[in-house]
Amino acid sequence: MRLDRFLAETGFGTRTEVKKLIKQGKVTVDGGLATKAESHIYPEKAEVRVDGVLVRYREFIYLMLNKPDGYVSATWDKKLPTVIDLLPEEYAHFEPFPVGRLDIDTEGLLLLTNDGELAHRLLSPKHHVPKTYLAQLERAVKDADIAEFKDGVTLDDGYKTLSAELEGFTVDGEPWAEITICEGKFHQVKRMFEAVGNKVLYLQRVRMKNLVLDEALELGEIRELTEEEISGLKN
Ligand code: URA
């Protein structure tokens, strides 16, 4: 890989900006001063330093966002803020995108990555990746709802969902539920509750496959996934 591309991809600015860094004598490769932006290096092997600080090359980034209400799960929107607006500057050059969609008013776990292959696998209807949500409801879950969700619920468009796990509980006397679904139809959780004459008042995703929403993340905060979390998603 060309040195200027390596530095641009690791977040040191545009090609022009990184050329300047090289000219200023701030970049070393394997201990020697780098003088040519177009010189080639092995990105995984070369010891590249900028101002003496080792630069770690990586192609992919994996981020967990605790999505707040009011943000669209997209990279761009004509009018509304998107989850990309919450991205710290240091990750922007990776150009991550949200893996799947949460409704604008749904909060909680959203994975952002630039690893298209992993995103494709997690979203593929073939793979039935489980996703768990907590929902505040208009009325308490009945045994009949649990049985219906287990069998599959027929939605307003006639589609019968795959089996879903449902459990009701209360928080300060208010009815809530935990629901796990293995597909991702449009507004699926809200429509499933509507199909049994209930209504979702608030929705939060707390889990996707092995990935559990980090309780230490405030709404709007982002952190990188750990190696263990990444390998769990890939396996
Ligand atoms: N189901 C919904 O209804 N909304 C979401 O945001 C996610 C799942």
Coordinates of C-alpha atoms and ligand atoms in Angstrom, one line a residue:
M1 CA 0.0 0.0 0.0
R2 CA 1.2 3.5 -0.8
L3 CA 2.4 5.4 2.3
D4 CA 0.1 8.4 1.7
R5 CA -2.9 6.0 1.4
F6 CA -1.9 4.2 4.6
L7 CA -1.7 7.5 6.5
A8 CA -5.0 8.8 5.0
E9 CA -6.7 5.5 6.0
T10 CA -5.4 5.6 9.5
G11 CA -6.9 9.0 10.0
F12 CA -4.1 11.5 9.4
G13 CA -6.0 13.6 6.9
T14 CA -6.4 13.8 3.1
R15 CA -3.7 12.7 0.7
T16 CA -2.5 16.3 0.5
E17 CA -2.4 16.7 4.2
V18 CA -0.4 13.5 4.8
K19 CA 2.1 14.5 2.0
K20 CA 2.7 17.6 4.1
L21 CA 3.4 15.5 7.2
I22 CA 5.9 13.4 5.2
K23 CA 7.6 16.6 3.8
Q24 CA 7.8 18.0 7.3
G25 CA 9.9 14.9 8.3
K26 CA 7.3 13.7 10.8
V27 CA 6.9 10.2 9.4
T28 CA 9.2 7.2 9.9
V29 CA 9.0 3.7 8.4
D30 CA 10.8 0.9 10.2
G31 CA 13.0 3.5 11.9
G32 CA 14.0 5.4 8.8
L33 CA 12.7 8.9 7.8
A34 CA 10.0 8.6 5.1
T35 CA 10.5 11.0 2.2
K36 CA 8.2 9.7 -0.5
A37 CA 4.5 9.7 -0.2
E38 CA 4.3 7.2 -3.1
S39 CA 6.6 4.7 -1.5
H40 CA 5.0 1.3 -0.8
I41 CA 4.8 -0.4 2.6
Y42 CA 3.2 -3.6 4.0
P43 CA 0.3 -2.2 6.1
E44 CA 0.2 -5.0 8.6
K45 CA 4.0 -5.3 9.0
A46 CA 5.6 -1.9 8.6
E47 CA 6.4 0.1 11.8
V48 CA 5.1 3.5 10.8
R49 CA 5.4 6.3 13.2
V50 CA 4.0 9.9 13.1
D51 CA 5.8 12.2 15.5
G52 CA 7.2 9.1 17.1
V53 CA 3.8 7.5 17.8
L54 CA 3.2 4.1 16.3
V55 CA 0.4 3.9 13.8
R56 CA -1.8 0.8 13.9
Y57 CA -3.3 -0.2 10.6
R58 CA -6.8 -1.7 10.5
E59 CA -9.2 -1.9 7.7
F60 CA -12.3 -2.4 9.7
I61 CA -13.9 -0.8 12.6
Y62 CA -16.7 -2.2 14.9
L63 CA -18.6 0.2 17.1
M64 CA -21.4 -0.1 19.6
L65 CA -23.8 2.9 19.8
N66 CA -26.4 3.4 22.5
K67 CA -28.8 5.0 20.0
P68 CA -31.0 7.9 21.4
D69 CA -34.5 8.8 20.3
G70 CA -34.6 11.3 17.4
Y71 CA -31.8 9.9 15.2
V72 CA -32.3 8.1 11.9
S73 CA -30.4 4.8 11.4
A74 CA -28.8 5.9 8.1
T75 CA -25.7 7.5 6.9
W76 CA -27.5 10.5 5.4
D77 CA -30.9 12.1 5.7
K78 CA -32.4 15.2 4.0
K79 CA -33.8 16.7 7.2
L80 CA -33.2 14.7 10.3
P81 CA -30.0 13.9 12.3
T82 CA -28.5 10.5 11.6
V83 CA -26.6 8.1 13.9
I84 CA -23.4 9.1 11.9
D85 CA -23.8 12.6 13.4
L86 CA -23.0 10.9 16.8
L87 CA -19.7 9.4 15.5
P88 CA -16.5 10.8 17.1
E89 CA -14.2 12.4 14.6
E90 CA -11.5 9.8 15.0
Y91 CA -13.8 7.1 13.4
A92 CA -15.1 9.2 10.5
H93 CA -12.5 8.1 8.0
F94 CA -13.5 4.5 8.3
E95 CA -16.9 5.5 7.0
P96 CA -18.9 3.1 9.2
F97 CA -22.6 2.5 8.5
P98 CA -25.4 1.1 10.8
V99 CA -26.0 -2.6 10.6
G100 CA -29.8 -2.7 10.2
R101 CA -32.3 -0.1 11.3
L102 CA -33.9 1.0 14.5
D103 CA -36.9 3.3 14.2
I104 CA -36.2 6.9 14.8
D105 CA -37.8 6.6 18.3
T106 CA -36.2 3.3 19.2
E107 CA -33.2 3.5 21.5
G108 CA -30.4 1.1 22.4
L109 CA -28.0 -1.2 20.7
L110 CA -26.9 -0.4 17.2
L111 CA -23.8 -1.8 15.6
L112 CA -21.8 0.4 13.2
T113 CA -19.1 -1.0 11.0
N114 CA -17.5 -0.7 7.6
D115 CA -17.2 -4.5 7.4
G116 CA -19.7 -5.1 4.6
E117 CA -19.4 -8.9 4.7
L118 CA -20.2 -9.1 8.4
A119 CA -23.1 -6.7 8.1
H120 CA -24.5 -8.8 5.2
R121 CA -24.3 -12.0 7.2
L122 CA -25.9 -10.4 10.3
L123 CA -28.7 -9.0 8.2
S124 CA -29.3 -12.0 6.0
P125 CA -32.8 -13.5 6.5
K126 CA -31.1 -16.9 6.1
H127 CA -29.1 -16.6 9.3
H128 CA -32.0 -15.8 11.8
V129 CA -29.8 -13.6 14.0
P130 CA -31.6 -13.1 17.4
K131 CA -32.3 -9.6 18.5
T132 CA -33.8 -8.8 22.0
Y133 CA -35.8 -5.8 22.8
L134 CA -37.4 -4.3 25.9
A135 CA -40.8 -2.8 25.3
Q136 CA -43.0 -0.6 27.5
L137 CA -46.6 -1.6 26.6
E138 CA -50.0 -0.2 26.9
R139 CA -51.3 -3.3 28.6
A140 CA -49.7 -6.3 30.3
V141 CA -48.6 -9.4 28.4
K142 CA -51.1 -12.3 28.6
D143 CA -50.4 -16.0 28.4
A144 CA -52.2 -16.1 25.1
D145 CA -49.8 -13.5 23.7
I146 CA -46.8 -15.6 24.7
A147 CA -48.4 -18.6 22.9
E148 CA -49.2 -16.5 19.8
F149 CA -45.7 -15.0 19.6
K150 CA -44.3 -18.5 20.0
D151 CA -46.4 -19.8 17.1
G152 CA -45.7 -16.7 14.9
V153 CA -48.0 -13.7 14.7
T154 CA -49.8 -12.6 11.5
L155 CA -49.0 -9.0 10.8
D156 CA -51.2 -6.4 9.1
D157 CA -49.9 -7.3 5.7
G158 CA -50.6 -11.0 6.1
Y159 CA -47.0 -12.0 6.8
K160 CA -46.7 -14.6 9.6
T161 CA -43.6 -14.0 11.7
L162 CA -41.1 -16.7 12.8
S163 CA -41.5 -17.9 16.4
A164 CA -40.6 -15.2 18.9
E165 CA -39.9 -15.4 22.6
L166 CA -42.0 -13.2 24.9
E167 CA -41.9 -12.5 28.6
G168 CA -43.9 -9.9 30.5
F169 CA -42.9 -8.0 33.6
T170 CA -43.6 -4.8 35.4
V171 CA -41.5 -1.7 36.2
D172 CA -43.0 0.5 38.9
G173 CA -46.4 -1.1 38.1
E174 CA -46.2 -0.4 34.4
P175 CA -46.4 -3.3 31.9
W176 CA -43.2 -4.2 30.0
A177 CA -42.0 -7.1 28.0
E178 CA -38.8 -8.7 26.8
I179 CA -39.1 -10.0 23.2
T180 CA -36.6 -11.9 21.1
I181 CA -37.1 -12.0 17.3
C182 CA -34.9 -13.7 14.7
E183 CA -35.8 -11.6 11.7
G184 CA -36.1 -7.9 10.9
K185 CA -39.3 -6.8 9.1
F186 CA -40.2 -3.2 9.0
H187 CA -41.4 -2.0 12.5
Q188 CA -41.6 -5.7 13.4
V189 CA -41.9 -5.5 17.2
K190 CA -44.4 -2.7 17.1
R191 CA -46.5 -4.5 14.5
M192 CA -46.4 -7.8 16.5
F193 CA -47.8 -6.2 19.6
E194 CA -50.4 -4.4 17.4
A195 CA -51.4 -7.7 16.0
V196 CA -52.4 -8.9 19.5
G197 CA -54.2 -5.7 20.3
N198 CA -51.5 -4.1 22.3
K199 CA -49.2 -1.0 21.7
V200 CA -45.5 -0.3 22.2
L201 CA -45.0 2.9 24.1
Y202 CA -41.2 2.7 24.2
L203 CA -38.7 0.4 22.6
Q204 CA -35.1 -0.4 23.3
R205 CA -32.8 -3.0 21.7
V206 CA -30.6 -4.6 24.3
R207 CA -29.0 -7.5 22.4
M208 CA -28.0 -8.7 18.9
K209 CA -26.6 -12.2 18.7
N210 CA -23.8 -12.2 21.4
L211 CA -23.6 -8.4 21.6
V212 CA -25.2 -7.0 24.7
L213 CA -25.8 -3.2 25.1
D214 CA -23.1 -1.9 27.4
E215 CA -24.9 -0.4 30.4
A216 CA -22.0 2.0 30.9
L217 CA -22.8 3.7 27.6
E218 CA -24.9 6.8 27.9
L219 CA -27.5 7.5 25.2
G220 CA -25.6 8.8 22.2
E221 CA -22.3 7.3 23.3
I222 CA -20.1 5.0 21.2
R223 CA -17.4 2.5 22.0
E224 CA -15.3 0.1 20.0
L225 CA -16.2 -3.6 20.3
T226 CA -13.8 -5.9 22.2
E227 CA -12.0 -8.7 20.3
E228 CA -14.3 -11.1 22.0
E229 CA -17.4 -9.3 20.9
I230 CA -16.1 -9.1 17.3
S231 CA -15.3 -12.8 17.1
G232 CA -18.7 -13.7 18.7
L233 CA -20.4 -11.8 15.9
K234 CA -18.3 -13.5 13.3
N235 CA -18.8 -17.0 14.5
Ligands
URA1 N1 -39.1 -3.4 15.7 C1 -39.7 -2.2 15.7 O1 -40.9 -2.1 15.6 N2 -38.9 -1.1 15.7 C2 -37.5 -1.1 15.8 O2 -36.9 -0.1 15.8 C3 -36.9 -2.4 15.8 C4 -37.7 -3.5 15.8

